[in-house]
Every structure is written in C-alpha cells, then in structure tokens.
mmCIF file of N, CA and C in Angstrom:
data_model
loop_
_atom_site.group_PDB
_atom_site.id
_atom_site.type_symbol
_atom_site.label_atom_id
_atom_site.label_comp_id
_atom_site.label_asym_id
_atom_site.label_seq_id
_atom_site.Cartn_x
_atom_site.Cartn_y
_atom_site.Cartn_z
ATOM 1 N N UNK A 820 118.152 -235.730 89.907
ATOM 2 C CA UNK A 820 116.934 -235.678 89.103
ATOM 3 C C UNK A 820 116.837 -236.912 88.207
ATOM 4 N N UNK A 821 117.986 -237.289 87.582
ATOM 5 C CA UNK A 821 117.979 -238.457 86.704
ATOM 6 C C UNK A 821 117.659 -239.717 87.497
ATOM 7 N N UNK A 822 118.199 -239.788 88.699
ATOM 8 C CA UNK A 822 117.943 -240.967 89.527
ATOM 9 C C UNK A 822 116.455 -241.075 89.879
ATOM 10 N N UNK A 823 115.819 -239.926 90.179
ATOM 11 C CA UNK A 823 114.392 -239.943 90.497
ATOM 12 C C UNK A 823 113.565 -240.423 89.307
ATOM 13 N N UNK A 824 113.950 -240.003 88.113
ATOM 14 C CA UNK A 824 113.238 -240.434 86.908
ATOM 15 C C UNK A 824 113.427 -241.928 86.695
ATOM 16 N N UNK A 825 114.670 -242.406 86.875
ATOM 17 C CA UNK A 825 114.931 -243.840 86.711
ATOM 18 C C UNK A 825 114.156 -244.663 87.736
ATOM 19 N N UNK A 826 114.100 -244.174 88.989
ATOM 20 C CA UNK A 826 113.341 -244.887 90.021
ATOM 21 C C UNK A 826 111.853 -244.923 89.675
ATOM 22 N N UNK A 827 111.314 -243.812 89.201
ATOM 23 C CA UNK A 827 109.895 -243.767 88.837
ATOM 24 C C UNK A 827 109.609 -244.712 87.679
ATOM 25 N N UNK A 828 110.524 -244.799 86.736
ATOM 26 C CA UNK A 828 110.344 -245.688 85.588
ATOM 27 C C UNK A 828 110.377 -247.152 86.027
ATOM 28 N N UNK A 829 111.268 -247.455 86.947
ATOM 29 C CA UNK A 829 111.402 -248.824 87.420
ATOM 30 C C UNK A 829 110.149 -249.282 88.164
ATOM 31 N N UNK A 830 109.554 -248.395 88.961
ATOM 32 C CA UNK A 830 108.405 -248.800 89.777
ATOM 33 C C UNK A 830 107.088 -248.768 89.011
ATOM 34 N N UNK A 831 106.919 -247.818 88.118
ATOM 35 C CA UNK A 831 105.625 -247.682 87.441
ATOM 36 C C UNK A 831 105.643 -248.213 86.019
ATOM 37 N N UNK A 832 106.803 -248.305 85.435
ATOM 38 C CA UNK A 832 106.888 -248.776 84.062
ATOM 39 C C UNK A 832 106.680 -247.670 83.038
ATOM 40 N N UNK A 833 106.485 -246.445 83.479
ATOM 41 C CA UNK A 833 106.297 -245.316 82.556
ATOM 42 C C UNK A 833 107.103 -244.124 83.059
ATOM 43 N N UNK A 834 107.581 -243.375 82.131
ATOM 44 C CA UNK A 834 108.334 -242.170 82.507
ATOM 45 C C UNK A 834 107.352 -241.092 82.961
ATOM 46 N N UNK A 835 107.726 -240.346 84.010
ATOM 47 C CA UNK A 835 106.837 -239.265 84.453
ATOM 48 C C UNK A 835 106.826 -238.129 83.439
ATOM 49 N N UNK A 836 105.724 -237.438 83.366
ATOM 50 C CA UNK A 836 105.634 -236.304 82.448
ATOM 51 C C UNK A 836 106.438 -235.133 83.017
ATOM 52 N N UNK A 837 106.993 -234.315 82.138
ATOM 53 C CA UNK A 837 107.765 -233.161 82.618
ATOM 54 C C UNK A 837 106.854 -232.179 83.343
ATOM 55 N N UNK A 838 107.421 -231.407 84.253
ATOM 56 C CA UNK A 838 106.587 -230.452 84.984
ATOM 57 C C UNK A 838 106.004 -229.396 84.048
ATOM 58 N N UNK A 839 104.782 -229.027 84.296
ATOM 59 C CA UNK A 839 104.093 -228.023 83.489
ATOM 60 C C UNK A 839 104.419 -226.646 84.061
ATOM 61 N N UNK A 840 104.875 -225.704 83.211
ATOM 62 C CA UNK A 840 105.174 -224.372 83.738
ATOM 63 C C UNK A 840 103.904 -223.669 84.203
ATOM 64 N N UNK A 841 104.070 -222.835 85.185
ATOM 65 C CA UNK A 841 102.932 -222.080 85.708
ATOM 66 C C UNK A 841 102.399 -221.151 84.622
ATOM 67 N N UNK A 842 101.080 -220.964 84.523
ATOM 68 C CA UNK A 842 100.517 -220.146 83.445
ATOM 69 C C UNK A 842 100.862 -218.668 83.557
ATOM 70 N N UNK A 843 101.224 -218.194 84.735
ATOM 71 C CA UNK A 843 101.502 -216.773 84.888
ATOM 72 C C UNK A 843 102.946 -216.425 84.558
ATOM 73 N N UNK A 844 103.792 -217.420 84.372
ATOM 74 C CA UNK A 844 105.179 -217.135 84.030
ATOM 75 C C UNK A 844 105.288 -216.854 82.540
ATOM 76 N N UNK A 845 106.010 -215.816 82.189
ATOM 77 C CA UNK A 845 106.266 -215.519 80.789
ATOM 78 C C UNK A 845 107.573 -214.754 80.698
ATOM 79 N N UNK A 846 108.115 -214.732 79.532
ATOM 80 C CA UNK A 846 109.364 -214.013 79.339
ATOM 81 C C UNK A 846 109.103 -212.517 79.373
ATOM 82 N N UNK A 847 109.973 -211.802 80.024
ATOM 83 C CA UNK A 847 109.844 -210.355 80.116
ATOM 84 C C UNK A 847 110.764 -209.736 79.076
ATOM 85 N N UNK A 848 110.209 -208.852 78.274
ATOM 86 C CA UNK A 848 111.026 -208.173 77.276
ATOM 87 C C UNK A 848 111.924 -207.163 77.965
ATOM 88 N N UNK A 849 113.180 -207.192 77.594
ATOM 89 C CA UNK A 849 114.086 -206.178 78.115
ATOM 90 C C UNK A 849 114.226 -205.096 77.054
ATOM 91 N N UNK A 850 114.276 -203.848 77.463
ATOM 92 C CA UNK A 850 114.382 -202.781 76.465
ATOM 93 C C UNK A 850 115.744 -202.793 75.780
ATOM 94 N N UNK A 851 115.743 -202.420 74.507
ATOM 95 C CA UNK A 851 116.990 -202.277 73.764
ATOM 96 C C UNK A 851 117.504 -200.868 73.987
ATOM 97 N N UNK A 852 118.811 -200.731 74.078
ATOM 98 C CA UNK A 852 119.419 -199.424 74.293
ATOM 99 C C UNK A 852 120.277 -199.066 73.095
ATOM 100 N N UNK A 853 120.083 -197.854 72.586
ATOM 101 C CA UNK A 853 120.920 -197.332 71.507
ATOM 102 C C UNK A 853 121.402 -195.941 71.900
ATOM 103 N N UNK A 854 122.541 -195.564 71.338
ATOM 104 C CA UNK A 854 123.072 -194.226 71.539
ATOM 105 C C UNK A 854 123.145 -193.564 70.172
ATOM 106 N N UNK A 855 122.644 -192.344 70.075
ATOM 107 C CA UNK A 855 122.663 -191.625 68.802
ATOM 108 C C UNK A 855 123.217 -190.222 69.014
ATOM 109 N N UNK A 856 123.702 -189.639 67.932
ATOM 110 C CA UNK A 856 124.172 -188.262 67.918
ATOM 111 C C UNK A 856 123.156 -187.447 67.129
ATOM 112 N N UNK A 857 122.684 -186.343 67.692
ATOM 113 C CA UNK A 857 121.658 -185.533 67.028
ATOM 114 C C UNK A 857 122.238 -184.740 65.865
ATOM 115 N N UNK A 858 121.399 -184.478 64.875
ATOM 116 C CA UNK A 858 121.756 -183.650 63.722
ATOM 117 C C UNK A 858 121.059 -182.295 63.843
ATOM 118 N N UNK A 859 121.518 -181.333 63.060
ATOM 119 C CA UNK A 859 120.935 -179.987 62.978
ATOM 120 C C UNK A 859 120.864 -179.285 64.337
ATOM 121 N N UNK A 860 121.883 -179.467 65.156
ATOM 122 C CA UNK A 860 121.901 -178.807 66.463
ATOM 123 C C UNK A 860 122.368 -177.359 66.370
ATOM 124 N N UNK A 861 122.925 -176.958 65.241
ATOM 125 C CA UNK A 861 123.401 -175.589 65.089
ATOM 126 C C UNK A 861 122.397 -174.652 64.447
ATOM 127 N N UNK A 862 121.238 -175.155 64.026
ATOM 128 C CA UNK A 862 120.238 -174.332 63.351
ATOM 129 C C UNK A 862 119.306 -173.641 64.337
ATOM 130 N N UNK A 863 118.650 -172.587 63.838
ATOM 131 C CA UNK A 863 117.670 -171.810 64.604
ATOM 132 C C UNK A 863 118.257 -171.434 65.965
ATOM 133 N N UNK A 864 117.525 -171.666 67.030
ATOM 134 C CA UNK A 864 118.056 -171.336 68.357
ATOM 135 C C UNK A 864 118.423 -172.597 69.142
ATOM 136 N N UNK A 865 118.659 -173.706 68.426
ATOM 137 C CA UNK A 865 118.992 -174.964 69.096
ATOM 138 C C UNK A 865 120.256 -174.832 69.935
ATOM 139 N N UNK A 866 121.275 -174.149 69.394
ATOM 140 C CA UNK A 866 122.545 -174.023 70.115
ATOM 141 C C UNK A 866 122.362 -173.267 71.433
ATOM 142 N N UNK A 867 121.555 -172.226 71.417
ATOM 143 C CA UNK A 867 121.315 -171.459 72.641
ATOM 144 C C UNK A 867 120.594 -172.302 73.690
ATOM 145 N N UNK A 868 119.598 -173.062 73.257
ATOM 146 C CA UNK A 868 118.857 -173.927 74.182
ATOM 147 C C UNK A 868 119.784 -174.992 74.757
ATOM 148 N N UNK A 869 120.617 -175.588 73.902
ATOM 149 C CA UNK A 869 121.553 -176.613 74.376
ATOM 150 C C UNK A 869 122.523 -176.012 75.381
ATOM 151 N N UNK A 870 123.049 -174.844 75.074
ATOM 152 C CA UNK A 870 124.018 -174.210 75.965
ATOM 153 C C UNK A 870 123.399 -173.888 77.328
ATOM 154 N N UNK A 871 122.141 -173.441 77.337
ATOM 155 C CA UNK A 871 121.502 -173.030 78.596
ATOM 156 C C UNK A 871 120.898 -174.175 79.395
ATOM 157 N N UNK A 872 120.311 -175.165 78.721
ATOM 158 C CA UNK A 872 119.497 -176.145 79.440
ATOM 159 C C UNK A 872 119.997 -177.587 79.392
ATOM 160 N N UNK A 873 120.829 -177.925 78.431
ATOM 161 C CA UNK A 873 121.187 -179.324 78.224
ATOM 162 C C UNK A 873 122.280 -179.777 79.186
ATOM 163 N N UNK A 874 122.049 -180.912 79.809
ATOM 164 C CA UNK A 874 123.055 -181.527 80.674
ATOM 165 C C UNK A 874 122.808 -183.033 80.699
ATOM 166 N N UNK A 875 123.827 -183.836 81.001
ATOM 167 C CA UNK A 875 123.627 -185.289 81.039
ATOM 168 C C UNK A 875 122.511 -185.673 82.010
ATOM 169 N N UNK A 876 121.638 -186.536 81.547
ATOM 170 C CA UNK A 876 120.501 -186.980 82.351
ATOM 171 C C UNK A 876 119.212 -186.237 82.064
ATOM 172 N N UNK A 877 119.271 -185.169 81.271
ATOM 173 C CA UNK A 877 118.058 -184.416 80.932
ATOM 174 C C UNK A 877 117.124 -185.271 80.073
ATOM 175 N N UNK A 878 115.830 -185.116 80.287
ATOM 176 C CA UNK A 878 114.820 -185.896 79.570
ATOM 177 C C UNK A 878 114.596 -185.338 78.169
ATOM 178 N N UNK A 879 114.465 -186.249 77.203
ATOM 179 C CA UNK A 879 114.230 -185.877 75.808
ATOM 180 C C UNK A 879 112.982 -186.608 75.318
ATOM 181 N N UNK A 880 112.201 -185.920 74.498
ATOM 182 C CA UNK A 880 110.996 -186.494 73.890
ATOM 183 C C UNK A 880 111.138 -186.380 72.378
ATOM 184 N N UNK A 881 110.584 -187.354 71.651
ATOM 185 C CA UNK A 881 110.653 -187.349 70.190
ATOM 186 C C UNK A 881 109.277 -187.100 69.601
ATOM 187 N N UNK A 882 109.252 -186.246 68.563
ATOM 188 C CA UNK A 882 108.003 -185.943 67.854
ATOM 189 C C UNK A 882 108.279 -185.986 66.354
ATOM 190 N N UNK A 883 107.422 -186.679 65.616
ATOM 191 C CA UNK A 883 107.593 -186.723 64.165
ATOM 192 C C UNK A 883 107.098 -185.413 63.560
ATOM 193 N N UNK A 884 107.767 -184.991 62.489
ATOM 194 C CA UNK A 884 107.397 -183.747 61.800
ATOM 195 C C UNK A 884 107.158 -184.060 60.327
ATOM 196 N N UNK A 885 105.904 -184.183 59.955
ATOM 197 C CA UNK A 885 105.542 -184.500 58.570
ATOM 198 C C UNK A 885 105.789 -183.323 57.622
ATOM 199 N N UNK A 886 105.798 -182.099 58.161
ATOM 200 C CA UNK A 886 105.955 -180.921 57.304
ATOM 201 C C UNK A 886 107.394 -180.415 57.247
ATOM 202 N N UNK A 887 108.366 -181.259 57.583
ATOM 203 C CA UNK A 887 109.775 -180.862 57.523
ATOM 204 C C UNK A 887 110.165 -180.637 56.065
ATOM 205 N N UNK A 888 110.964 -179.620 55.812
ATOM 206 C CA UNK A 888 111.289 -179.203 54.452
ATOM 207 C C UNK A 888 112.066 -180.268 53.678
ATOM 208 N N UNK A 889 113.052 -180.904 54.308
ATOM 209 C CA UNK A 889 113.935 -181.824 53.590
ATOM 210 C C UNK A 889 113.583 -183.299 53.760
ATOM 211 N N UNK A 890 112.956 -183.654 54.866
ATOM 212 C CA UNK A 890 112.672 -185.061 55.135
ATOM 213 C C UNK A 890 111.278 -185.192 55.751
ATOM 214 N N UNK A 891 110.323 -185.762 55.029
ATOM 215 C CA UNK A 891 108.969 -185.890 55.586
ATOM 216 C C UNK A 891 108.873 -186.887 56.743
ATOM 217 N N UNK A 892 109.934 -187.675 56.957
ATOM 218 C CA UNK A 892 109.941 -188.619 58.071
ATOM 219 C C UNK A 892 110.866 -188.145 59.188
ATOM 220 N N UNK A 893 111.040 -186.841 59.303
ATOM 221 C CA UNK A 893 111.942 -186.290 60.313
ATOM 222 C C UNK A 893 111.382 -186.494 61.718
ATOM 223 N N UNK A 894 112.288 -186.738 62.649
ATOM 224 C CA UNK A 894 111.923 -186.883 64.056
ATOM 225 C C UNK A 894 112.702 -185.834 64.836
ATOM 226 N N UNK A 895 111.975 -184.906 65.445
ATOM 227 C CA UNK A 895 112.605 -183.841 66.225
ATOM 228 C C UNK A 895 112.819 -184.297 67.660
ATOM 229 N N UNK A 896 113.925 -183.846 68.241
ATOM 230 C CA UNK A 896 114.222 -184.134 69.645
ATOM 231 C C UNK A 896 113.912 -182.881 70.456
ATOM 232 N N UNK A 897 113.070 -183.022 71.466
ATOM 233 C CA UNK A 897 112.651 -181.914 72.315
ATOM 234 C C UNK A 897 113.179 -182.146 73.725
ATOM 235 N N UNK A 898 113.857 -181.152 74.262
ATOM 236 C CA UNK A 898 114.460 -181.226 75.591
ATOM 237 C C UNK A 898 113.508 -180.644 76.622
ATOM 238 N N UNK A 899 113.369 -181.336 77.737
ATOM 239 C CA UNK A 899 112.528 -180.806 78.812
ATOM 240 C C UNK A 899 113.323 -179.742 79.561
ATOM 241 N N UNK A 900 112.778 -178.546 79.605
ATOM 242 C CA UNK A 900 113.403 -177.408 80.281
ATOM 243 C C UNK A 900 112.439 -176.885 81.345
ATOM 244 N N UNK A 901 112.911 -175.969 82.133
ATOM 245 C CA UNK A 901 112.032 -175.323 83.108
ATOM 246 C C UNK A 901 112.128 -173.819 82.933
ATOM 247 N N UNK A 902 111.044 -173.155 83.233
ATOM 248 C CA UNK A 902 111.025 -171.697 83.183
ATOM 249 C C UNK A 902 110.358 -171.179 84.447
ATOM 250 N N UNK A 903 110.394 -169.895 84.648
ATOM 251 C CA UNK A 903 109.810 -169.253 85.816
ATOM 252 C C UNK A 903 110.380 -169.864 87.103
ATOM 253 N N UNK A 904 111.713 -169.796 87.203
ATOM 254 C CA UNK A 904 112.445 -170.271 88.385
ATOM 255 C C UNK A 904 112.239 -171.760 88.644
ATOM 256 N N UNK A 905 112.089 -172.535 87.581
ATOM 257 C CA UNK A 905 111.944 -173.975 87.722
ATOM 258 C C UNK A 905 110.549 -174.457 88.037
ATOM 259 N N UNK A 906 109.576 -173.568 88.006
ATOM 260 C CA UNK A 906 108.212 -173.959 88.362
ATOM 261 C C UNK A 906 107.419 -174.530 87.195
ATOM 262 N N UNK A 907 107.651 -174.016 85.997
ATOM 263 C CA UNK A 907 106.881 -174.455 84.835
ATOM 264 C C UNK A 907 107.746 -175.295 83.896
ATOM 265 N N UNK A 908 107.351 -176.535 83.655
ATOM 266 C CA UNK A 908 108.097 -177.325 82.676
ATOM 267 C C UNK A 908 107.690 -176.936 81.258
ATOM 268 N N UNK A 909 108.652 -176.951 80.354
ATOM 269 C CA UNK A 909 108.364 -176.689 78.946
ATOM 270 C C UNK A 909 109.315 -177.537 78.106
ATOM 271 N N UNK A 910 109.015 -177.650 76.830
ATOM 272 C CA UNK A 910 109.818 -178.447 75.913
ATOM 273 C C UNK A 910 110.380 -177.535 74.834
ATOM 274 N N UNK A 911 111.681 -177.679 74.536
ATOM 275 C CA UNK A 911 112.326 -176.880 73.492
ATOM 276 C C UNK A 911 113.084 -177.807 72.548
ATOM 277 N N UNK A 912 112.967 -177.498 71.247
ATOM 278 C CA UNK A 912 113.606 -178.334 70.231
ATOM 279 C C UNK A 912 115.118 -178.125 70.247
ATOM 280 N N UNK A 913 115.880 -179.243 70.204
ATOM 281 C CA UNK A 913 117.341 -179.143 70.212
ATOM 282 C C UNK A 913 117.982 -179.773 68.981
ATOM 283 N N UNK A 914 117.205 -180.404 68.124
ATOM 284 C CA UNK A 914 117.778 -181.015 66.930
ATOM 285 C C UNK A 914 116.885 -182.107 66.386
ATOM 286 N N UNK A 915 117.483 -182.917 65.514
ATOM 287 C CA UNK A 915 116.743 -183.984 64.848
ATOM 288 C C UNK A 915 117.525 -185.289 64.918
ATOM 289 N N UNK A 916 116.775 -186.390 64.886
ATOM 290 C CA UNK A 916 117.392 -187.703 64.731
ATOM 291 C C UNK A 916 117.929 -187.766 63.309
ATOM 292 N N UNK A 917 119.112 -188.313 63.134
ATOM 293 C CA UNK A 917 119.714 -188.393 61.800
ATOM 294 C C UNK A 917 118.797 -189.153 60.841
ATOM 295 N N UNK A 918 118.854 -188.790 59.568
ATOM 296 C CA UNK A 918 117.916 -189.307 58.564
ATOM 297 C C UNK A 918 117.952 -190.826 58.445
ATOM 298 N N UNK A 919 119.116 -191.431 58.605
ATOM 299 C CA UNK A 919 119.223 -192.890 58.478
ATOM 300 C C UNK A 919 118.346 -193.581 59.519
ATOM 301 N N UNK A 920 118.411 -193.099 60.761
ATOM 302 C CA UNK A 920 117.606 -193.703 61.816
ATOM 303 C C UNK A 920 116.153 -193.241 61.741
ATOM 304 N N UNK A 921 115.933 -191.999 61.370
ATOM 305 C CA UNK A 921 114.566 -191.465 61.314
ATOM 306 C C UNK A 921 113.725 -192.208 60.284
ATOM 307 N N UNK A 922 114.323 -192.580 59.158
ATOM 308 C CA UNK A 922 113.580 -193.321 58.136
ATOM 309 C C UNK A 922 113.097 -194.667 58.668
ATOM 310 N N UNK A 923 113.878 -195.281 59.548
ATOM 311 C CA UNK A 923 113.500 -196.580 60.113
ATOM 312 C C UNK A 923 112.480 -196.433 61.239
ATOM 313 N N UNK A 924 112.551 -195.352 61.998
ATOM 314 C CA UNK A 924 111.752 -195.220 63.212
ATOM 315 C C UNK A 924 110.447 -194.452 63.036
ATOM 316 N N UNK A 925 110.348 -193.534 62.089
ATOM 317 C CA UNK A 925 109.213 -192.604 62.012
ATOM 318 C C UNK A 925 107.867 -193.318 61.892
ATOM 319 N N UNK A 926 107.736 -194.205 60.943
ATOM 320 C CA UNK A 926 106.466 -194.899 60.738
ATOM 321 C C UNK A 926 106.117 -195.759 61.951
ATOM 322 N N UNK A 927 107.116 -196.434 62.512
ATOM 323 C CA UNK A 927 106.869 -197.296 63.670
ATOM 324 C C UNK A 927 106.485 -196.487 64.902
ATOM 325 N N UNK A 928 107.023 -195.283 65.036
ATOM 326 C CA UNK A 928 106.623 -194.417 66.153
ATOM 327 C C UNK A 928 105.174 -193.978 66.004
ATOM 328 N N UNK A 929 104.783 -193.610 64.776
ATOM 329 C CA UNK A 929 103.402 -193.177 64.536
ATOM 330 C C UNK A 929 102.406 -194.315 64.740
ATOM 331 N N UNK A 930 102.783 -195.517 64.325
ATOM 332 C CA UNK A 930 101.896 -196.677 64.482
ATOM 333 C C UNK A 930 101.802 -197.139 65.931
ATOM 334 N N UNK A 931 102.842 -196.866 66.699
ATOM 335 C CA UNK A 931 102.882 -197.341 68.078
ATOM 336 C C UNK A 931 103.591 -198.669 68.238
ATOM 337 N N UNK A 932 104.170 -199.202 67.153
ATOM 338 C CA UNK A 932 104.884 -200.475 67.264
ATOM 339 C C UNK A 932 106.278 -200.296 67.854
ATOM 340 N N UNK A 933 106.770 -199.075 67.897
ATOM 341 C CA UNK A 933 108.044 -198.765 68.543
ATOM 342 C C UNK A 933 107.741 -197.865 69.733
ATOM 343 N N UNK A 934 107.994 -198.353 70.915
ATOM 344 C CA UNK A 934 107.685 -197.600 72.131
ATOM 345 C C UNK A 934 108.981 -197.187 72.811
ATOM 346 N N UNK A 935 109.163 -195.900 72.972
ATOM 347 C CA UNK A 935 110.357 -195.400 73.648
ATOM 348 C C UNK A 935 110.079 -195.370 75.139
ATOM 349 N N UNK A 936 110.856 -196.149 75.868
ATOM 350 C CA UNK A 936 110.700 -196.224 77.321
ATOM 351 C C UNK A 936 111.338 -195.015 77.996
ATOM 352 N N UNK A 937 112.536 -194.657 77.518
ATOM 353 C CA UNK A 937 113.294 -193.598 78.182
ATOM 354 C C UNK A 937 114.290 -193.028 77.188
ATOM 355 N N UNK A 938 114.402 -191.719 77.153
ATOM 356 C CA UNK A 938 115.397 -191.051 76.318
ATOM 357 C C UNK A 938 116.003 -189.919 77.130
ATOM 358 N N UNK A 939 117.312 -189.969 77.299
ATOM 359 C CA UNK A 939 118.007 -188.953 78.091
ATOM 360 C C UNK A 939 119.271 -188.519 77.363
ATOM 361 N N UNK A 940 119.750 -187.342 77.720
ATOM 362 C CA UNK A 940 121.013 -186.845 77.196
ATOM 363 C C UNK A 940 122.133 -187.619 77.879
ATOM 364 N N UNK A 941 123.013 -188.225 77.088
ATOM 365 C CA UNK A 941 124.139 -188.934 77.687
ATOM 366 C C UNK A 941 125.388 -188.064 77.710
ATOM 367 N N UNK A 942 125.516 -187.155 76.738
ATOM 368 C CA UNK A 942 126.673 -186.271 76.698
ATOM 369 C C UNK A 942 126.328 -185.063 75.836
ATOM 370 N N UNK A 943 126.852 -183.910 76.193
ATOM 371 C CA UNK A 943 126.647 -182.723 75.363
ATOM 372 C C UNK A 943 127.886 -181.842 75.412
ATOM 373 N N UNK A 944 128.158 -181.211 74.271
ATOM 374 C CA UNK A 944 129.290 -180.309 74.124
ATOM 375 C C UNK A 944 128.756 -179.078 73.420
ATOM 376 N N UNK A 945 128.673 -177.969 74.128
ATOM 377 C CA UNK A 945 127.992 -176.796 73.580
ATOM 378 C C UNK A 945 128.932 -175.665 73.193
ATOM 379 N N UNK A 946 130.229 -175.841 73.285
ATOM 380 C CA UNK A 946 131.153 -174.782 72.872
ATOM 381 C C UNK A 946 131.309 -174.810 71.355
ATOM 382 N N UNK A 947 131.344 -173.646 70.746
ATOM 383 C CA UNK A 947 131.475 -173.566 69.301
ATOM 384 C C UNK A 947 130.140 -173.312 68.627
ATOM 385 N N UNK A 948 130.178 -173.280 67.294
ATOM 386 C CA UNK A 948 128.981 -172.969 66.508
ATOM 387 C C UNK A 948 127.981 -174.122 66.450
ATOM 388 N N UNK A 949 128.495 -175.337 66.359
ATOM 389 C CA UNK A 949 127.615 -176.499 66.244
ATOM 390 C C UNK A 949 127.805 -177.391 67.471
ATOM 391 N N UNK A 950 126.881 -177.330 68.411
ATOM 392 C CA UNK A 950 127.007 -178.190 69.591
ATOM 393 C C UNK A 950 126.750 -179.651 69.238
ATOM 394 N N UNK A 951 127.286 -180.518 70.056
ATOM 395 C CA UNK A 951 127.084 -181.957 69.859
ATOM 396 C C UNK A 951 126.312 -182.509 71.040
ATOM 397 N N UNK A 952 125.268 -183.252 70.737
ATOM 398 C CA UNK A 952 124.439 -183.860 71.780
ATOM 399 C C UNK A 952 124.261 -185.333 71.437
ATOM 400 N N UNK A 953 124.624 -186.196 72.373
ATOM 401 C CA UNK A 953 124.369 -187.625 72.186
ATOM 402 C C UNK A 953 123.303 -188.065 73.179
ATOM 403 N N UNK A 954 122.446 -188.967 72.729
ATOM 404 C CA UNK A 954 121.316 -189.422 73.534
ATOM 405 C C UNK A 954 121.397 -190.922 73.774
ATOM 406 N N UNK A 955 120.889 -191.328 74.917
ATOM 407 C CA UNK A 955 120.714 -192.745 75.219
ATOM 408 C C UNK A 955 119.216 -193.021 75.173
ATOM 409 N N UNK A 956 118.828 -193.977 74.329
ATOM 410 C CA UNK A 956 117.413 -194.270 74.118
ATOM 411 C C UNK A 956 117.153 -195.738 74.438
ATOM 412 N N UNK A 957 116.155 -195.981 75.271
ATOM 413 C CA UNK A 957 115.711 -197.343 75.560
ATOM 414 C C UNK A 957 114.323 -197.510 74.955
ATOM 415 N N UNK A 958 114.171 -198.524 74.109
ATOM 416 C CA UNK A 958 112.876 -198.729 73.469
ATOM 417 C C UNK A 958 112.539 -200.204 73.385
ATOM 418 N N UNK A 959 111.261 -200.461 73.170
ATOM 419 C CA UNK A 959 110.757 -201.825 72.974
ATOM 420 C C UNK A 959 110.148 -201.919 71.581
ATOM 421 N N UNK A 960 110.370 -203.053 70.938
ATOM 422 C CA UNK A 960 109.790 -203.290 69.606
ATOM 423 C C UNK A 960 108.400 -203.831 69.724
#
C-alpha cells in the first residue's frame, strides 16, 4: 500500500486522497450483558412460583412499580409461565431488582433510553425459605 502511494506521488506530484467509507457502513452496537441476583424472592407467593416454574433459560420481563411501599423506583421481575397444559402463557412475579440497580434503571426504562434486549434466568435455587434467582440481562443504552 505504501509503495502504491509513493508511486502515485512520484507520477502525479500529489498524494491520493484516502478512500471514502461507504455511506451504509456504520458501527453496530453490541448489547451489554449483566448478571444480577433478585431480591424479595421469599415474599408473597414468589417462592412457590420459583419452585414450580423457574428454570435456567426461562424468559423474564421487567415492569416498574411506582406504587411500591418501600421504593417508588422498584422494578419487578415477572417470569413467563404456562397454564392449562402449556397452552396459555402467563406472567408471574418472582421478585424485584435490587434497589441499587433499580434506582439507576427505573427512569431510563420508563423513558425508553434503556432497552432490554433479552432477560433470562441463568441460575435458580429454590430449596429453603428464600429461593435465589440470578438473571442474565442484555440491554442497549
């Protein structure tokens, strides 16, 4: 490449202009991946839902809850379940995003500046009073 530039300079007396990138090429954003552990999995009937329906790879959806008693920026995690022999899909609450992360994400989720591409259960442990559920979340800023 350097030799071609030197040859062009020698013959024309001017350096060639650099190639212009094609207008349709652009950088593609790659999603960021985070892993979180859910809070409040032992309250209400969350433990029963986790024990019956939760498994690695299950789909999770997030919904903000403005009327939450302790945190107005709470984000609830809802697990996709099936009922009626697997024919009807439904969503059941399994816990909340921890307050540290929820405070950062709640407003951005409502505005639409934080887009969750995919959220799935990465690991769950349902034995005992307080089950543990960890999620893998891919999002774009």
